[in-house]
Coordinates of C-alpha atoms and ligand atoms in Angstrom, one line a residue:
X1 CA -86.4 58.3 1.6
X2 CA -89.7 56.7 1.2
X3 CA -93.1 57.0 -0.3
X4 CA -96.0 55.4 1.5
X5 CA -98.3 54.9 -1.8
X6 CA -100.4 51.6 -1.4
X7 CA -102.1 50.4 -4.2
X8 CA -101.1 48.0 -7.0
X9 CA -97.4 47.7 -8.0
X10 CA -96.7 46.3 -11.3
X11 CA -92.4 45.6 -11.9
X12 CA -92.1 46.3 -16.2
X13 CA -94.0 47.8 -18.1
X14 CA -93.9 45.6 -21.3
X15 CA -97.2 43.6 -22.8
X16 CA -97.7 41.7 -19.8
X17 CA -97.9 44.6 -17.3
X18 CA -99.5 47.0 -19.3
X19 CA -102.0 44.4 -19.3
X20 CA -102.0 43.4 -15.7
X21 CA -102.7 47.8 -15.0
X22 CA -105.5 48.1 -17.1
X23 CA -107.1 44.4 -16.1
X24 CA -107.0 45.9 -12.6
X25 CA -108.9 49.0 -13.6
X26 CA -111.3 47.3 -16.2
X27 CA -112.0 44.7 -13.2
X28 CA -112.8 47.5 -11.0
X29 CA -109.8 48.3 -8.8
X30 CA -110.3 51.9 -7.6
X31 CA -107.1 52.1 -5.9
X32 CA -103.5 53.5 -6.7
X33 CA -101.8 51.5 -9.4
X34 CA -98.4 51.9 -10.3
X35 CA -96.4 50.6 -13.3
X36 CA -92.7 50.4 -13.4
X37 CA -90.5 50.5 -15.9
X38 CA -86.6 50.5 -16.8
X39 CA -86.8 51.2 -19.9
X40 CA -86.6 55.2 -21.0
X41 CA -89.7 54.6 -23.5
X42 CA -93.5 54.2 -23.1
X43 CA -94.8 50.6 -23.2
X44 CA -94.0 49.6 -27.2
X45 CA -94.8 46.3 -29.0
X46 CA -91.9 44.1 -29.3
X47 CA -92.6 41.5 -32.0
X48 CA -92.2 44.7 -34.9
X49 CA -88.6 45.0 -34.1
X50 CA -87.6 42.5 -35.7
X51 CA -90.0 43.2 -38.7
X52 CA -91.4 46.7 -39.7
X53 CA -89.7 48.4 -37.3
X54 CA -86.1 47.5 -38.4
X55 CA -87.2 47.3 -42.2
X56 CA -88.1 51.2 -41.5
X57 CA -91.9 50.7 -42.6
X58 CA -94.1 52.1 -39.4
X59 CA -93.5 55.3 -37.2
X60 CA -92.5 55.5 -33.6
X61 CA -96.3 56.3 -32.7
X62 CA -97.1 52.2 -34.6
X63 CA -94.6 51.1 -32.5
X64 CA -95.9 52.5 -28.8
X65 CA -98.5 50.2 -27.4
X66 CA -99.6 53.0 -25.0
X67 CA -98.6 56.5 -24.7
X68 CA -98.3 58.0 -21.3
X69 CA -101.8 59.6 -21.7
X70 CA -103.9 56.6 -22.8
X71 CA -102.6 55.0 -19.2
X72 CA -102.8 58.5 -17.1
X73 CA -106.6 58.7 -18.6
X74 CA -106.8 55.3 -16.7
X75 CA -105.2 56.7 -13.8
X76 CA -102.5 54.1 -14.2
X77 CA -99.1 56.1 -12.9
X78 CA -96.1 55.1 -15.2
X79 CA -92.9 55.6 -14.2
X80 CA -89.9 55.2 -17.0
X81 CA -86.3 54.7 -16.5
X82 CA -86.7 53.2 -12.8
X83 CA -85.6 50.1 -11.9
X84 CA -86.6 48.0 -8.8
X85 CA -83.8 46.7 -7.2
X86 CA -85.6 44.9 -4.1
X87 CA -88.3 43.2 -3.3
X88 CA -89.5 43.0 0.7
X89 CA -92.8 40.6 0.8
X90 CA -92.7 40.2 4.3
X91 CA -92.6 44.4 4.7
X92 CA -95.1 44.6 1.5
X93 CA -92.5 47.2 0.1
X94 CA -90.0 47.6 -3.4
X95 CA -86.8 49.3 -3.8
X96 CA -86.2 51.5 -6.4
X97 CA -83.1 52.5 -8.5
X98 CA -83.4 56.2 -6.7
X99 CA -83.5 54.3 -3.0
X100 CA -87.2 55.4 -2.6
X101 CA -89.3 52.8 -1.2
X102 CA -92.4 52.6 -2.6
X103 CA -95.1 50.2 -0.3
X104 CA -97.9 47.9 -2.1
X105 CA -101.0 45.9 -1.2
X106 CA -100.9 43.7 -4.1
X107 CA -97.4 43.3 -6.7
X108 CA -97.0 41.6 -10.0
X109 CA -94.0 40.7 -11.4
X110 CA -93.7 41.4 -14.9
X111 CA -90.1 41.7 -15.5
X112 CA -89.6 39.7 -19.3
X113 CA -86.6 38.1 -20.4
X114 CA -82.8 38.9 -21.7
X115 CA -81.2 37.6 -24.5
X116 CA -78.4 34.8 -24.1
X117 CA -74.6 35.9 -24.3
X118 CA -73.1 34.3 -26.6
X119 CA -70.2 32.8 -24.6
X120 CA -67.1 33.0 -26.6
X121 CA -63.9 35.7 -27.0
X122 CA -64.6 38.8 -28.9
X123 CA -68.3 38.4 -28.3
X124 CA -68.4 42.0 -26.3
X125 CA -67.1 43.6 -30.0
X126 CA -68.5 47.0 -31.1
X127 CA -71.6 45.3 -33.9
X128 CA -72.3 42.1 -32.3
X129 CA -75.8 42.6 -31.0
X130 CA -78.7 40.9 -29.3
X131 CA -82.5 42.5 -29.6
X132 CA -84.8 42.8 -27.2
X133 CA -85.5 46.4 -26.8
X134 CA -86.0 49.4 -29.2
X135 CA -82.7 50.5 -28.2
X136 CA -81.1 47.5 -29.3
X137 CA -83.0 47.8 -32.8
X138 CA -82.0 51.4 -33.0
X139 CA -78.3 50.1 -33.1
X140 CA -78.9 47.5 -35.3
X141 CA -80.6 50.0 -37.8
X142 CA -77.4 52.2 -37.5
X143 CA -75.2 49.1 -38.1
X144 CA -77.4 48.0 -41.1
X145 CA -76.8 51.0 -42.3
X146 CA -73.2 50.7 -41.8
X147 CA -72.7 47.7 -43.4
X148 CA -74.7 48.9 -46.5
X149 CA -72.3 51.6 -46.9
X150 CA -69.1 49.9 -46.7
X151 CA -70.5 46.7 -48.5
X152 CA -70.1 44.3 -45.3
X153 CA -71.9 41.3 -45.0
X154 CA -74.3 40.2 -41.8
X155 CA -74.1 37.1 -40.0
X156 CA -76.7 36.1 -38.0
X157 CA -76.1 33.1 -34.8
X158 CA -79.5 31.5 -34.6
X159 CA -81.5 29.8 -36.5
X160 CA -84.9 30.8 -34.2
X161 CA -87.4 32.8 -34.7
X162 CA -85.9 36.8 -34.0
X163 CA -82.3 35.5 -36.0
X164 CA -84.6 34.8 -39.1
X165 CA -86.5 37.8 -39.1
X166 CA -83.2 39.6 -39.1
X167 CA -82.2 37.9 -41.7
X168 CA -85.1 38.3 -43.5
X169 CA -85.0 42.2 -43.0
X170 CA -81.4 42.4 -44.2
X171 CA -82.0 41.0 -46.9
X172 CA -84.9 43.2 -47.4
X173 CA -82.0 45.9 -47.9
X174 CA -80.0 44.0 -50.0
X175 CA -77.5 43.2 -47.6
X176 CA -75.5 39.5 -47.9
X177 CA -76.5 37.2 -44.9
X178 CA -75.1 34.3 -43.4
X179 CA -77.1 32.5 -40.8
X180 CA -74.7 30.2 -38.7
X181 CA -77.3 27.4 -36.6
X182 CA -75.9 24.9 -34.3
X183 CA -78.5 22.4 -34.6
X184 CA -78.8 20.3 -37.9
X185 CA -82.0 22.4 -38.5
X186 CA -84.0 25.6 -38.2
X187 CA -86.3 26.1 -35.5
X188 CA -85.6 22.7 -34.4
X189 CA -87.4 23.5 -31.0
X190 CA -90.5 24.3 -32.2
X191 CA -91.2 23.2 -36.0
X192 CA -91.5 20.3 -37.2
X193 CA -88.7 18.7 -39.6
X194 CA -90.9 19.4 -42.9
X195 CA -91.5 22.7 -42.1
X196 CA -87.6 23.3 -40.8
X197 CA -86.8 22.2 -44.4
X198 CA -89.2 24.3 -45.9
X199 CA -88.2 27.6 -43.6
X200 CA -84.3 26.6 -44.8
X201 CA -85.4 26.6 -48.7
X202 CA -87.6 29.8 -48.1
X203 CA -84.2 31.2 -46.5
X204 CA -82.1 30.1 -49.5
X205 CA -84.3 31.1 -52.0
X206 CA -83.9 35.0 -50.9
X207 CA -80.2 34.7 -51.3
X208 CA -79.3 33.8 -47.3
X209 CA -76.6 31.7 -46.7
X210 CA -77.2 29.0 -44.5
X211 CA -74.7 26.8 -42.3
X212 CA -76.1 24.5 -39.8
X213 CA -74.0 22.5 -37.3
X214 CA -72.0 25.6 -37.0
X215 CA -70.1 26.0 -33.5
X216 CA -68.9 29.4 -32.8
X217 CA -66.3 29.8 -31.5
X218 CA -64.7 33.0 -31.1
X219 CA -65.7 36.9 -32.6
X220 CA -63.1 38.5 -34.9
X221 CA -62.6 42.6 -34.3
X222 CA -60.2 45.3 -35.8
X223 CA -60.2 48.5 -33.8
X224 CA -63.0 47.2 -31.4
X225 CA -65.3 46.9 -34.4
X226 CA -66.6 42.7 -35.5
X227 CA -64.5 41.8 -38.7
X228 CA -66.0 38.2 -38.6
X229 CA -67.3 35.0 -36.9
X230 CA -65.1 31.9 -36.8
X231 CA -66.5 28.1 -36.2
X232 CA -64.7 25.3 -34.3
X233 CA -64.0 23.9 -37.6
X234 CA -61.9 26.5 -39.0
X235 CA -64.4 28.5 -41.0
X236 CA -64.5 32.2 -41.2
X237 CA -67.2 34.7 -42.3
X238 CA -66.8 37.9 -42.5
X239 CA -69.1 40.4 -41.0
X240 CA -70.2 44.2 -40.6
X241 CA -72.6 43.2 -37.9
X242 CA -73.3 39.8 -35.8
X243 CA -76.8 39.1 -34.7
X244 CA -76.4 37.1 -31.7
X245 CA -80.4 35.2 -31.1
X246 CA -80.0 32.6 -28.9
X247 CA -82.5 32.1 -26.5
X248 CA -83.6 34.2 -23.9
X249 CA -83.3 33.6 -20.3
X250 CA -86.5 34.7 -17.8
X251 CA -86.1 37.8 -15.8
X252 CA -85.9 36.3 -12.2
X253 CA -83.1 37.4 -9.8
X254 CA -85.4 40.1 -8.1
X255 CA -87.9 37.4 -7.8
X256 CA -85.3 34.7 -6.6
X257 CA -83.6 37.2 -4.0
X258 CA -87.3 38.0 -2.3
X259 CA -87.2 34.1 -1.9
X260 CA -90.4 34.0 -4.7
X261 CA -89.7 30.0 -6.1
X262 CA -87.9 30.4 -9.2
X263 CA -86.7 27.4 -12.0
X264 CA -85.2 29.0 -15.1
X265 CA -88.2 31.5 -14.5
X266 CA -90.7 32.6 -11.7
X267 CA -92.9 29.7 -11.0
X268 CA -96.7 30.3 -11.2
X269 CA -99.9 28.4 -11.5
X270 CA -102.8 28.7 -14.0
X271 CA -104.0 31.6 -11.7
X272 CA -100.5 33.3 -12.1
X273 CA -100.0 33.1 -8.4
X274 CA -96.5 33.1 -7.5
X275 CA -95.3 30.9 -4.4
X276 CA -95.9 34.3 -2.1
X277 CA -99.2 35.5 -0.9
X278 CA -100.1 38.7 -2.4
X279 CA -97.4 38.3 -5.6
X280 CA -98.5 37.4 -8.7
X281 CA -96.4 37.0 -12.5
X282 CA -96.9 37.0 -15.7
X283 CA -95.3 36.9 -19.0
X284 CA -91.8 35.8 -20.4
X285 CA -90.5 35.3 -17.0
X286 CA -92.8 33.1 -15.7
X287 CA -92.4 29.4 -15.9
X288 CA -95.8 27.7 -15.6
X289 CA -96.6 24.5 -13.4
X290 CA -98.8 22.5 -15.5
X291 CA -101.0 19.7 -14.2
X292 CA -98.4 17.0 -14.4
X293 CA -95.9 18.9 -12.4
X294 CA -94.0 20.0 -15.2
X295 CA -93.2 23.4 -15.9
X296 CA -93.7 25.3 -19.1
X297 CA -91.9 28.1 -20.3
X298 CA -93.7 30.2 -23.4
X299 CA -92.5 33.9 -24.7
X300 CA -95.2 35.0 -26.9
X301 CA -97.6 38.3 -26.7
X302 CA -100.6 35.9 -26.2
X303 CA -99.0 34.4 -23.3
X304 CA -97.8 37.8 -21.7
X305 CA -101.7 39.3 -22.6
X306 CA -103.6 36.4 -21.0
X307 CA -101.7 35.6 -17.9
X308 CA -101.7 39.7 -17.2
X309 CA -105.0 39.1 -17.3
X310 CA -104.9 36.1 -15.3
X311 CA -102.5 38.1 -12.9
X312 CA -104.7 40.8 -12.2
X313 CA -107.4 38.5 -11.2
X314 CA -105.5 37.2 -9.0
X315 CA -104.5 40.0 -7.2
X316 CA -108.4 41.2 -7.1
X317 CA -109.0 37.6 -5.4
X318 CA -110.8 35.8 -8.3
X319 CA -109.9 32.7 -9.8
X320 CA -109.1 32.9 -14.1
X321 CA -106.8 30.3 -15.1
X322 CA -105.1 30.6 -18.4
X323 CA -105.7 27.4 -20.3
X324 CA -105.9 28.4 -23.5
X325 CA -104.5 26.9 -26.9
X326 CA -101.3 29.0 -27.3
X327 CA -100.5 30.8 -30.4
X328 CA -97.9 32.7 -32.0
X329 CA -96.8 33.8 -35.3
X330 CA -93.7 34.9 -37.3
X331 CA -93.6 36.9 -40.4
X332 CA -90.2 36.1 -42.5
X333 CA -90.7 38.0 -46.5
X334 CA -94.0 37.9 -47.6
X335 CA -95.0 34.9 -45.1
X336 CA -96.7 34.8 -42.4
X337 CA -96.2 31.5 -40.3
X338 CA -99.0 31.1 -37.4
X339 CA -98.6 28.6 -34.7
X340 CA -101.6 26.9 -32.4
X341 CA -101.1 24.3 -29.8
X342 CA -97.9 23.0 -28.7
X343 CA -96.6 20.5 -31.4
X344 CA -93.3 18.6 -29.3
X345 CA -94.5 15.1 -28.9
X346 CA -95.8 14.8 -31.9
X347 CA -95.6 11.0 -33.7
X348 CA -97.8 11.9 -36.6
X349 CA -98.1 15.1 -39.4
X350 CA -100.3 15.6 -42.3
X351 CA -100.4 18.8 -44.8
X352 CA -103.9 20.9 -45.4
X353 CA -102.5 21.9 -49.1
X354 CA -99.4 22.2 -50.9
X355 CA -95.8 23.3 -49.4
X356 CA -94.6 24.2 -52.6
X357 CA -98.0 26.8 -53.3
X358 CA -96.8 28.8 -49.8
X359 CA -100.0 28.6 -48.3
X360 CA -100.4 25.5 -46.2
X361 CA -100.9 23.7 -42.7
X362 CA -99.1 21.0 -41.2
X363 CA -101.1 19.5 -38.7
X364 CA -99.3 17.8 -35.6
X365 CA -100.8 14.5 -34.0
X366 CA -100.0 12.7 -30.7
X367 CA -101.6 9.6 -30.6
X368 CA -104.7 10.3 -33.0
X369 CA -105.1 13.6 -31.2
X370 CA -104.3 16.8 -32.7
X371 CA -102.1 18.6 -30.3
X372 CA -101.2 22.0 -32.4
X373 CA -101.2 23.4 -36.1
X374 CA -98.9 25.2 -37.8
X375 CA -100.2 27.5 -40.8
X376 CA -98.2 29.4 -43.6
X377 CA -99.6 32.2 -44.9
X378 CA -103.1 30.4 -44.4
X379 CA -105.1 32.5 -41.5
X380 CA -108.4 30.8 -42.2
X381 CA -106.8 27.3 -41.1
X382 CA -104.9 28.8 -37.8
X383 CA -108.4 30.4 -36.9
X384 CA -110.0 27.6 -37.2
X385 CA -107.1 25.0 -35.4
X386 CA -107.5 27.3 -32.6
X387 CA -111.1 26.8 -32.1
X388 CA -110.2 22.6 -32.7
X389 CA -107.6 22.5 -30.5
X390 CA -110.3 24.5 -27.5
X391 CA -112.6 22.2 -28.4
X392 CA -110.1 19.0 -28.0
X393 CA -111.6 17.6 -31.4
X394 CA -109.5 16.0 -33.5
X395 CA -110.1 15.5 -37.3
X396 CA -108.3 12.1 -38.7
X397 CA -105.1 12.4 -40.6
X398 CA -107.1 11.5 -43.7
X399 CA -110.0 14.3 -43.2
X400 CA -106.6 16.5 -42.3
X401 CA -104.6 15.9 -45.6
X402 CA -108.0 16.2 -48.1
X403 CA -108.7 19.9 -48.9
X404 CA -112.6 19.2 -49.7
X405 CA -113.6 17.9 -46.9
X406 CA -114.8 20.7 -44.2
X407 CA -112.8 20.6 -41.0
X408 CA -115.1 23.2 -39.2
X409 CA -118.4 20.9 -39.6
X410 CA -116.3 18.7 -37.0
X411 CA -117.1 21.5 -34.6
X412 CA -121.0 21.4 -35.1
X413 CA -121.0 17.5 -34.4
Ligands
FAD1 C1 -87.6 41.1 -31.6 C2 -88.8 40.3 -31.0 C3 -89.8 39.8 -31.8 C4 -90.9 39.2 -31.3 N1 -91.8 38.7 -32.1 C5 -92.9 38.1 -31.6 C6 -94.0 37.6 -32.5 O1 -93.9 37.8 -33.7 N2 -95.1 37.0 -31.9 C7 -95.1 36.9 -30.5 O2 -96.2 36.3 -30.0 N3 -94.1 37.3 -29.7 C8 -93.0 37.8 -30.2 N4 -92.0 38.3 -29.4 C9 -92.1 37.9 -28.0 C10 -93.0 38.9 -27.2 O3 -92.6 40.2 -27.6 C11 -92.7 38.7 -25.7 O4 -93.2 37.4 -25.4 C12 -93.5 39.8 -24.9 O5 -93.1 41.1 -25.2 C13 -93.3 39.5 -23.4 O6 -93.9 40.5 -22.7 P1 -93.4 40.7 -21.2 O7 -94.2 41.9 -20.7 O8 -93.4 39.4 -20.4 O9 -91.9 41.1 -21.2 P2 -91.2 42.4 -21.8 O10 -92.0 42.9 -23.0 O11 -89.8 42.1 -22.1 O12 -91.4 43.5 -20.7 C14 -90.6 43.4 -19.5 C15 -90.2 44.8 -19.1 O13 -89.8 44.8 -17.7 C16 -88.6 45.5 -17.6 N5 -87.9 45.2 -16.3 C17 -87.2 44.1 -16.1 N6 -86.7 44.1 -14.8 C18 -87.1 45.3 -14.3 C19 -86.9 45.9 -13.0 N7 -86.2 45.3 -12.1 N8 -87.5 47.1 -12.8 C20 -88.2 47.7 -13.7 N9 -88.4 47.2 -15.0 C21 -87.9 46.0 -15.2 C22 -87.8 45.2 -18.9 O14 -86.8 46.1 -19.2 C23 -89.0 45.3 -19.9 O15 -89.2 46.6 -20.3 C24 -90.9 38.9 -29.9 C25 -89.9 39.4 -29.0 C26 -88.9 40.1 -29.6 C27 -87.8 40.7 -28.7

């Protein structure tokens, strides 16, 4: 069976290509463009799943970033519940779950990332769950629920970013939480030891349980349903449900097989050009080359938005390289951490404000030059590191650490 369509092909219809579709119609493509996606839903927002969404506080219509009608008025075709199972550059063509072949001018690869296994027995247990996808918070809502009914404790492996928001929202309920972390810190990969401290303290101070340098080693069931976690060191802790956030790995077997260049993600440039003429990515499975040959991987909606953008200049034959200061955010209770710039490397810190008021900065140096800036419930400051960090102008440690003196006059100079 095939279907000769030509046009733009987009592979997942998450942020990144719902943004690469409507970049291509908003830059003026007038051809067919077609978004695929596995997933039975319309394009939804990920980063509430692990926040309103599981706490229960927004409706299925917050959580949709487009309904199928928004992107038909675009004439952007959607297809849910279809996966591409090929890629043929040389033929210009995909493969699709149903065997249909579907050709293409121009294709961007879109395709996200999957959770890490966590590689131990008993790990495939009924209530030991990853999330990624609004099915995978549906049956963590159902297990909460479980576990608040029978009075069982949740144990979250992970001390990063989607673990702690877990834990945050179980806790929300009133459920008892035990986060197990490998590492001797939270967030260790992205925050800086101060604010790791002050994330652990936040954590403890809401009743979570906290247990770093914790190796798992094997999932406890009765009847095919988790009963508990045990570490290498003998400990056991009960649990009614096992959050399992450990990383994500990029999306790129469909990329690798087409013989795309792939290293623990789909290689692009600024551009989001792929190695293959006519292929573009963007998003969570991307790795970036940067400048120095290196290759950075980022997972945030900022990242997914403005290389889909990127992406779908591409494909239209301009030139619009992603450069910009990265951001991100996390809310855990009633705080809101922002993130601009990229802080590893950094040999130098100083605090705008107080950590013990909960609204604060912590400004990250490498050699004299601020690199990226971390804020706590204090949006003025990201807003304003983000414009910093564009600029490349760097305020002293001093100028940093003293509240009076007016960091944004540094950008008239
Ligand atoms: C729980 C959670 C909380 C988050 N919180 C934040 C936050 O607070 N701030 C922030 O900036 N970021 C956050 N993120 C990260 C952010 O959501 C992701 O970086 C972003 O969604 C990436 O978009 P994407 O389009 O690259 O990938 P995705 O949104 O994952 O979309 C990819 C889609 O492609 C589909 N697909 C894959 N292979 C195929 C195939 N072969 N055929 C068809 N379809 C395919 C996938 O099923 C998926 O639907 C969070 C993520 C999660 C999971």
């Amino acid at each position: 069976m095939s279907n000769a369509a030509q046009g733009m092909v987009i592979i997942g219809a998450g942020q990144a290509g719902v943004q690469v579709s409507e970049s291509l119609r908003a830059g003026g493509y007038a051809g067919a463009i077609t978004l695929l996606g596995d997933e039975p839903h319309p394009p939804y927002h990920r980063p509430p799943l692990s926040k309103a969404w599981l706490a229960g506080e927004i409706d299925a219509a917050q959580l949709t970033m487009r309904a199928p009608e928004a992107l038909a008025r675009k004439n952007i075709t959607l297809r849910t519940g279809v996966k591409v199972s090929a890629i043929d550059t040389a033929a210009r063509t995909v493969t699709l779950s149903d065997g249909s072949v579907l050709a293409y001018d121009g294709l961007a690869l879109a395709t996200g990332a999957t959770p890490r296994a966590l590689p131990v027995p008993g790990a495939d247990a009924d209530g030991v769950l990853a999330l990624r996808t609004r099915d995978d918070a549906s049956a963590i809502v159902s297990h909460l629920q479980y576990c608040d009914e029978k009075g069982l404790p949740v144990v979250v492996i992970g001390g990063g970013f989607i673990g702690l928001e877990v834990a945050a929202t179980a806790r929300k309920r009133g459920l008892a939480v035990t986060v197990l972390e490998a590492a001797p810190r939270l967030l260790g990969r992205v925050l800086a030891p101060l604010l790791s401290d002050w994330y652990a303290q936040l954590h403890t101070d809401h009743g979570v349980g906290i247990v770093f340098n914790a190796q798992v080693s094997a999932i406890d069931s009765k009847d095919g349903h988790v009963t508990a976690v045990t570490t290498a060191d003998g400990r056991r802790f009960p649990a009614g449900l096992v959050i399992v956030g450990i990383g994500v790995t990029a999306n790129d077997s469909l990329a690798k097989a087409a013989g795309i260049e792939c290293d623990r993600g789909i290689v692009v440039d600024a551009c989001a050009h792929t190695s293959v003429p006519g292929v573009v990515a963007a998003g969570d499975c991307t790795a970036r080359r940067l400048p120095d040959g290196s290759l950075l991987r980022l997972e945030s909606v900022q990242n997914a938005s403005e290389q889909g953008r990127s992406a779908a200049a591409a494909l239209l034959g301009q030139e619009r390289s992603f450069v910009a200061t990265p951001w991100f955010w996390s809310d855990q209770y009633d705080k809101k951490l922002q993130m601009a710039g990229l802080s590893s490397g950094a040999d130098h810190w100083a605090v705008r404000g107080t950590l013990a008021s909960g609204a604060f900065s912590v400004f990250h140096f490498r050699g004299g030059k601020l690199i990226a800036v971390d804020s706590v419930n204090a949006s003025k400051d990201h807003l304003l590191a983000r414009k910093l960090l564009d600029a490349g102008v760097s305020p002293t440690l001093a100028q940093t650490a003293d509240t009076t003196f007016d960091l944004a006059g540094l950008l008239e100079k």
